[in-house]
Coordinates of C-alpha atoms and ligand atoms in Angstrom, one line a residue:
M1 CA -10.6 -4.9 16.3
N2 CA -9.8 -3.8 19.9
D3 CA -9.8 -0.2 18.8
H4 CA -13.6 -0.1 18.8
P5 CA -15.2 2.4 21.2
I6 CA -17.6 1.0 23.8
I7 CA -21.2 1.9 24.2
Q8 CA -22.7 1.6 27.7
W9 CA -26.3 1.4 28.9
T10 CA -28.4 0.1 31.8
E11 CA -30.9 -2.6 31.1
A12 CA -33.2 -4.2 33.7
G13 CA -31.2 -2.6 36.4
E14 CA -27.9 -3.9 35.1
A15 CA -24.9 -2.1 33.6
R16 CA -24.3 -3.4 30.1
S17 CA -21.8 -2.5 27.4
A18 CA -20.9 -3.5 23.8
R19 CA -18.5 -2.5 21.1
W20 CA -19.7 0.4 18.9
R21 CA -19.4 0.4 15.2
S22 CA -19.8 3.4 13.0
E23 CA -18.3 3.7 9.5
S24 CA -19.3 7.3 9.4
G25 CA -17.1 7.9 12.5
A26 CA -20.0 8.8 14.8
V27 CA -19.0 8.6 18.5
P28 CA -21.0 6.2 20.7
P29 CA -24.1 8.0 22.1
K30 CA -23.7 8.8 25.7
R31 CA -27.4 8.3 26.7
V32 CA -29.0 5.1 25.7
V33 CA -32.5 4.0 26.5
I34 CA -34.1 0.6 25.7
A35 CA -37.0 0.8 23.2
D36 CA -39.4 -1.6 21.6
D37 CA -42.6 -1.8 19.6
R38 CA -44.5 0.3 22.1
M39 CA -42.5 3.4 21.3
T40 CA -44.3 6.0 19.2
A41 CA -42.6 7.8 16.3
D42 CA -43.1 11.2 18.1
A43 CA -41.5 10.0 21.3
A44 CA -38.6 8.3 19.4
F45 CA -38.0 11.5 17.3
R46 CA -38.1 13.7 20.4
L47 CA -35.6 11.5 22.3
A48 CA -33.3 11.2 19.3
S49 CA -33.4 14.9 18.7
E50 CA -32.4 15.5 22.3
G51 CA -29.4 13.1 22.0
S52 CA -30.8 9.9 23.5
A53 CA -30.2 6.8 21.6
L54 CA -32.8 4.0 21.4
L55 CA -31.4 0.5 21.6
W56 CA -34.1 -1.6 19.9
R57 CA -35.4 -4.8 21.5
G58 CA -38.6 -5.0 19.4
D59 CA -39.4 -6.3 16.0
F60 CA -36.8 -5.5 13.3
Q61 CA -39.3 -4.5 10.6
N62 CA -41.1 -2.2 13.1
A63 CA -37.7 -0.5 13.8
R64 CA -37.3 0.0 10.1
Q65 CA -40.7 1.7 9.8
L66 CA -40.0 3.7 12.9
L67 CA -36.8 5.1 11.2
Q68 CA -38.9 6.1 8.2
A69 CA -41.4 7.9 10.4
M70 CA -38.5 9.6 12.2
A71 CA -37.1 10.7 8.8
R72 CA -40.4 12.2 7.8
R73 CA -40.4 14.2 11.0
A74 CA -36.8 15.3 10.4
D75 CA -37.7 16.4 6.8
R76 CA -40.7 18.4 8.1
K77 CA -38.6 20.8 10.1
P78 CA -38.9 24.3 8.6
R79 CA -35.8 25.3 6.6
K80 CA -33.9 28.4 7.6
S81 CA -33.8 30.8 4.7
A82 CA -30.3 31.5 3.4
G83 CA -28.9 34.6 1.7
S84 CA -26.0 33.7 -0.6
P85 CA -25.5 30.3 -2.3
L86 CA -22.6 29.7 0.1
D87 CA -24.9 30.3 3.1
A88 CA -27.5 28.0 1.6
F89 CA -24.8 25.3 1.2
N90 CA -23.6 25.7 4.8
L91 CA -27.1 25.5 6.1
Y92 CA -27.8 22.5 3.9
R93 CA -24.8 20.7 5.2
Q94 CA -25.6 21.6 8.8
A95 CA -29.2 20.3 8.4
Q96 CA -27.8 17.1 6.8
S97 CA -25.5 16.4 9.7
Q98 CA -28.2 17.2 12.2
R99 CA -30.5 14.8 10.3
A100 CA -27.8 12.1 10.2
R101 CA -27.2 12.5 14.0
T102 CA -30.8 12.2 14.9
L103 CA -31.6 9.3 12.6
G104 CA -28.4 7.6 13.7
M105 CA -29.9 7.3 17.2
L106 CA -31.9 4.2 16.5
L107 CA -29.6 1.3 17.4
L108 CA -29.5 -2.4 16.8
P109 CA -27.8 -5.2 18.7
F110 CA -25.6 -7.6 16.7
D111 CA -24.6 -11.0 18.0
A112 CA -21.7 -13.1 16.9
G113 CA -21.9 -14.1 13.2
Y114 CA -23.6 -10.7 12.3
R115 CA -26.9 -12.2 13.6
I116 CA -29.5 -9.6 14.7
P117 CA -31.3 -11.1 17.7
L118 CA -34.7 -9.5 16.8
R119 CA -38.0 -10.8 15.5
R120 CA -38.2 -10.7 11.6
A121 CA -34.6 -9.6 11.3
P122 CA -33.1 -10.4 7.8
D123 CA -29.9 -12.3 7.3
V124 CA -27.4 -9.5 6.9
S125 CA -24.2 -11.5 7.4
Q126 CA -22.9 -11.3 3.8
A127 CA -23.5 -7.6 3.6
C128 CA -21.8 -7.1 6.9
I129 CA -18.8 -9.2 6.0
E130 CA -18.3 -7.0 2.8
V131 CA -18.1 -3.9 4.9
Y132 CA -16.8 -4.9 8.3
G133 CA -14.7 -8.0 7.4
P134 CA -14.9 -11.4 9.0
D135 CA -17.1 -11.6 12.1
D136 CA -15.4 -10.7 15.3
G137 CA -18.2 -10.8 17.9
P138 CA -21.1 -8.8 19.1
F139 CA -21.5 -5.0 18.7
V140 CA -24.1 -2.3 18.5
A141 CA -24.6 -0.1 15.3
S142 CA -27.3 2.2 14.1
M143 CA -30.2 1.0 11.9
R144 CA -29.3 3.8 9.5
E145 CA -25.8 2.4 9.1
L146 CA -27.1 -1.1 8.6
L147 CA -29.5 0.2 5.8
G148 CA -26.5 1.7 4.2
V149 CA -24.6 -1.5 4.4
I150 CA -27.5 -3.5 2.9
G151 CA -27.9 -0.9 0.1
A152 CA -24.2 -1.1 -0.7
H153 CA -24.4 -4.9 -0.8
E154 CA -27.3 -4.7 -3.3
W155 CA -25.4 -2.2 -5.6
R156 CA -22.3 -4.3 -5.4
K157 CA -24.2 -7.3 -6.5
K158 CA -26.2 -5.6 -9.2
G159 CA -23.6 -3.1 -10.5
V160 CA -24.1 0.2 -12.3
E161 CA -24.5 0.1 -16.1
V162 CA -21.7 2.1 -17.9
P163 CA -23.0 2.4 -21.5
V164 CA -19.6 3.3 -23.0
L165 CA -18.1 0.1 -21.5
G166 CA -21.1 -2.0 -22.5
A167 CA -20.7 -3.5 -19.1
R168 CA -21.5 -3.0 -15.4
I169 CA -19.2 -1.5 -12.8
H170 CA -19.7 -3.0 -9.3
P171 CA -19.1 -0.4 -6.6
H172 CA -18.1 -1.4 -3.1
Y173 CA -19.3 0.3 0.2
G174 CA -17.8 3.7 0.5
V175 CA -16.3 3.8 -3.0
F176 CA -17.4 6.6 -5.4
S177 CA -19.9 5.1 -7.7
P178 CA -20.3 6.2 -11.4
V179 CA -24.1 6.5 -11.1
R180 CA -23.9 10.0 -12.5
G181 CA -22.0 8.9 -15.5
E182 CA -21.7 12.1 -17.6
Y183 CA -18.0 12.5 -16.8
V184 CA -17.4 8.9 -18.0
D185 CA -18.7 10.0 -21.4
L186 CA -16.1 12.8 -21.5
V187 CA -13.2 10.4 -20.9
A188 CA -14.7 8.0 -23.5
T189 CA -14.7 10.7 -26.3
A190 CA -11.8 13.1 -25.7
P191 CA -9.0 12.6 -28.3
L192 CA -6.2 10.4 -27.1
P193 CA -2.7 11.9 -27.2
S194 CA -1.1 8.4 -27.4
T195 CA -2.1 4.8 -26.7
K196 CA 1.0 3.7 -24.9
L197 CA 0.7 4.3 -21.1
A198 CA -1.9 6.2 -19.0
F199 CA -2.3 6.9 -15.3
D200 CA -5.7 7.1 -13.6
I201 CA -5.2 9.0 -10.4
G202 CA -7.8 8.2 -7.6
T203 CA -9.4 5.4 -9.5
G204 CA -12.3 4.6 -7.2
T205 CA -14.2 1.7 -8.8
G206 CA -11.6 1.7 -11.7
V207 CA -14.2 2.9 -14.1
L208 CA -12.0 5.5 -16.0
A209 CA -9.1 3.1 -16.1
A210 CA -11.4 0.5 -17.7
V211 CA -12.7 3.1 -20.3
L212 CA -9.1 4.0 -21.2
A213 CA -8.1 0.3 -21.5
R214 CA -11.2 -0.4 -23.7
R215 CA -10.2 2.6 -25.9
G216 CA -7.0 0.7 -26.7
I217 CA -4.4 2.2 -24.3
E218 CA -1.9 -0.6 -23.9
R219 CA -1.2 -0.1 -20.2
V220 CA -3.0 1.8 -17.5
V221 CA -1.7 2.3 -14.0
A222 CA -4.6 3.2 -11.6
T223 CA -3.9 4.5 -8.1
D224 CA -5.9 5.1 -5.0
Q225 CA -5.1 5.5 -1.3
D226 CA -8.2 3.9 0.0
A227 CA -8.2 0.2 0.7
R228 CA -11.8 -0.3 -0.3
A229 CA -11.3 1.5 -3.6
L230 CA -8.2 -0.6 -4.4
A231 CA -10.1 -3.9 -3.7
C232 CA -13.1 -2.6 -5.7
A233 CA -11.0 -1.5 -8.7
R234 CA -9.1 -4.9 -8.7
E235 CA -12.4 -6.8 -8.6
N236 CA -13.8 -4.8 -11.5
M237 CA -10.7 -5.2 -13.6
T238 CA -11.0 -9.0 -13.0
R239 CA -14.7 -9.0 -14.0
L240 CA -13.9 -7.0 -17.2
G241 CA -10.9 -9.2 -18.1
L242 CA -8.6 -6.2 -18.0
T243 CA -6.0 -7.4 -15.4
E244 CA -3.3 -7.7 -18.0
Q245 CA -3.8 -4.1 -19.2
V246 CA -4.6 -2.3 -15.9
D247 CA -2.4 -2.3 -12.8
V248 CA -4.1 -1.1 -9.6
V249 CA -1.6 0.3 -7.1
Q250 CA -1.8 2.0 -3.8
A251 CA -0.2 5.5 -4.1
D252 CA -0.7 9.0 -2.8
L253 CA -1.6 10.6 -6.2
F254 CA 1.0 9.5 -8.8
P255 CA 2.7 6.2 -9.4
E256 CA 6.4 6.1 -10.3
G257 CA 7.4 7.3 -13.8
R258 CA 5.8 9.3 -16.6
A259 CA 2.9 8.7 -18.9
S260 CA 1.6 10.4 -22.0
L261 CA -2.0 10.6 -20.5
I262 CA -2.8 11.2 -16.9
V263 CA -6.5 11.3 -15.9
C264 CA -7.9 12.5 -12.6
N265 CA -11.4 13.0 -11.3
P266 CA -10.8 14.5 -7.9
P267 CA -13.5 15.2 -5.3
W268 CA -15.0 18.5 -6.5
V269 CA -16.1 20.4 -3.4
P270 CA -13.2 22.1 -1.5
A271 CA -14.7 21.7 2.0
R272 CA -14.2 19.5 5.0
P273 CA -16.0 16.1 4.8
S274 CA -18.3 15.5 7.7
S275 CA -17.6 11.8 7.7
P276 CA -14.9 9.5 6.2
L277 CA -17.5 8.4 3.7
E278 CA -17.6 11.8 2.1
Y279 CA -14.0 12.0 1.0
A280 CA -14.9 11.2 -2.6
V281 CA -16.9 14.4 -2.8
Y282 CA -15.2 16.8 -0.4
D283 CA -11.6 17.7 -0.9
P284 CA -10.4 19.6 2.3
D285 CA -8.6 22.7 1.1
G286 CA -8.6 21.3 -2.4
R287 CA -5.6 19.2 -1.4
M288 CA -6.0 16.5 -4.0
L289 CA -6.8 18.9 -6.8
R290 CA -3.7 21.0 -6.0
G291 CA -1.5 17.9 -5.5
F292 CA -2.6 16.6 -8.9
L293 CA -2.0 19.9 -10.7
N294 CA 1.4 20.6 -9.0
G295 CA 2.7 17.1 -9.7
L296 CA 1.3 16.8 -13.2
A297 CA 4.0 18.4 -15.4
A298 CA 6.7 16.2 -13.7
H299 CA 4.8 13.0 -14.6
L300 CA 3.9 13.8 -18.2
E301 CA 5.9 12.5 -21.1
P302 CA 6.8 15.3 -23.6
G303 CA 3.7 16.0 -25.6
G304 CA 1.6 14.3 -23.0
E305 CA -1.8 15.5 -21.6
G306 CA -3.4 15.6 -18.2
W307 CA -7.2 15.3 -18.2
L308 CA -8.7 17.0 -15.2
I309 CA -12.4 16.2 -14.7
L310 CA -14.0 18.8 -12.5
S311 CA -17.5 20.0 -11.9
D312 CA -18.0 23.8 -11.5
F313 CA -20.5 23.2 -8.6
A314 CA -18.0 24.8 -6.2
E315 CA -17.9 27.9 -8.4
H316 CA -21.6 28.3 -8.2
L317 CA -21.5 28.0 -4.4
G318 CA -18.8 30.7 -4.2
L319 CA -16.3 28.2 -2.8
R320 CA -13.7 28.3 -5.6
P321 CA -13.8 31.1 -8.2
R322 CA -12.9 30.1 -11.8
A323 CA -10.0 32.5 -11.6
E324 CA -8.5 30.6 -8.7
L325 CA -8.6 27.4 -10.8
L326 CA -7.0 29.0 -13.8
A327 CA -4.3 30.6 -11.5
A328 CA -3.6 27.1 -10.0
F329 CA -3.1 25.7 -13.6
D330 CA -0.7 28.5 -14.3
A331 CA 1.2 28.2 -11.0
A332 CA 1.7 24.5 -11.7
G333 CA 3.4 25.3 -15.1
L334 CA 0.4 24.0 -17.1
K335 CA -1.6 25.4 -20.0
V336 CA -5.1 24.6 -21.2
I337 CA -5.1 23.0 -24.6
G338 CA -8.8 22.1 -24.7
K339 CA -11.9 21.7 -22.7
M340 CA -15.0 19.6 -23.1
D341 CA -18.2 20.3 -21.2
I342 CA -21.2 18.2 -20.2
R343 CA -24.4 19.0 -18.2
P344 CA -25.5 16.8 -15.4
R345 CA -28.4 14.5 -16.1
H346 CA -29.3 13.7 -12.5
P347 CA -32.9 14.4 -11.4
R348 CA -31.9 16.8 -8.5
A349 CA -30.6 19.2 -11.1
S350 CA -34.2 19.9 -12.1
D351 CA -35.8 19.9 -8.7
P352 CA -36.6 23.5 -7.7
G353 CA -37.5 22.3 -4.2
D354 CA -33.8 21.4 -3.6
P355 CA -32.1 24.1 -1.4
L356 CA -29.1 24.0 -3.7
H357 CA -31.2 24.1 -6.9
A358 CA -29.6 27.2 -8.4
A359 CA -26.1 25.8 -8.1
R360 CA -27.1 22.3 -9.3
A361 CA -29.1 23.7 -12.2
A362 CA -26.1 25.7 -13.4
E363 CA -23.6 22.9 -12.9
T364 CA -21.3 21.9 -15.7
T365 CA -18.7 19.1 -15.6
S366 CA -15.6 19.8 -17.7
L367 CA -12.7 17.7 -18.9
W368 CA -9.8 20.1 -19.0
R369 CA -7.0 19.0 -21.3
L370 CA -3.8 20.3 -19.7
A371 CA -0.2 20.2 -21.0
A372 CA 3.1 21.3 -19.6
R373 CA 4.0 24.9 -20.6
Ligands
SAM1 C1 -14.3 11.5 -7.0 S1 -13.6 10.0 -6.7 C2 -13.3 9.4 -8.4 C3 -13.2 8.0 -8.6 C4 -13.1 7.5 -10.0 N1 -11.9 8.0 -10.7 C5 -14.2 7.9 -10.9 O1 -14.1 8.8 -11.7 O2 -15.3 7.4 -10.7 C6 -11.9 10.4 -6.1 C7 -11.1 9.2 -5.7 O3 -9.8 9.8 -5.4 C8 -9.2 9.0 -4.3 N2 -8.2 9.8 -3.7 C9 -8.3 10.8 -2.8 N3 -7.1 11.3 -2.5 C10 -6.2 10.6 -3.1 C11 -4.8 10.6 -3.2 N4 -4.1 11.5 -2.5 N5 -4.1 9.7 -3.9 C12 -4.9 8.8 -4.6 N6 -6.2 8.7 -4.6 C13 -6.9 9.6 -3.9 C14 -10.5 8.7 -3.5 O4 -10.2 7.5 -2.6 C15 -11.5 8.4 -4.5 O5 -11.6 7.1 -4.9

């Protein structure tokens, strides 16, 4: 853990420093001031907007409330009006990263054992171990990051109900969660080309591998590149009693060999992620999508099918025209043998106040059934 950057500040006339943790990859703030319960939300918001971090020495619960008050101020900022859907999307992302930067300026000290040396601080040790690993000494991180760590711990404990499995899937921190489960229903109902062997490329929590196994596929090989996803998928297979049927392996896209069914739900927005935690949604240059399509024919058994799950959100934003997707199928030697569509059920799709409302309201997720030409 020596590769942590260091954050430095002056406190009571003394130069101080600590290791800095940020799972979203934020660099340690350069200016740090000490803050406590006397700090008003207006002052905190102004300092944070100007790039000064506030290292909290007051009451933990007050810091939590202060962050909420800062968030309300961030959300009050007037929105710039956008022309095209793509402009709206770029402005939206810009505003989101500005918001994340500002709210990430409220910092907490952590002592050894993931203890927070503040009044009314909760015990966060288990939540921290799940994300950061075994304790390795004091550090500083943002309150916003800690709230994410605590939230992830709660979801991991509680799980997400997946009706077609009749069971819950337990997502880990940073692993794509099937909360918006429409795409799972597509995989649960598309006609199976064979029940022998399937690959699930980029398995995340393992949800699609589990659905395929429960549908009677004798053996499923599920891949991912991300260590957290691999650990999460393995834990879910154990919980579901599917370890005999589903192998979870680390691979860049495909495992060795060929299968008669290959499923992939790649990140659906071809744009650069603004933090490592966004890799499940943003696929820079469409790398995973293209890699999957270009390798598919060589990994399919004769008569096999590739199921690509893809939202057309990027099409509505003007980021990837439909013609480009169809051309990519063609260039990879694939033909479309069927397509099933489903509309999102998530609440933001019907919120006209959302700056991306038009694209969200028009969004359809499809399961493209592809075969080698
Ligand atoms: C949108 S998530 C889908 C997760 C899961 N299949 C589901 O449907 O809920 C995409 C997943 O692909 C994984 N991934 C990204 N690039 C990959 C690659 N080159 N090889 C394998 N997995 C990859 C990510 O780590 C992530 O877990």
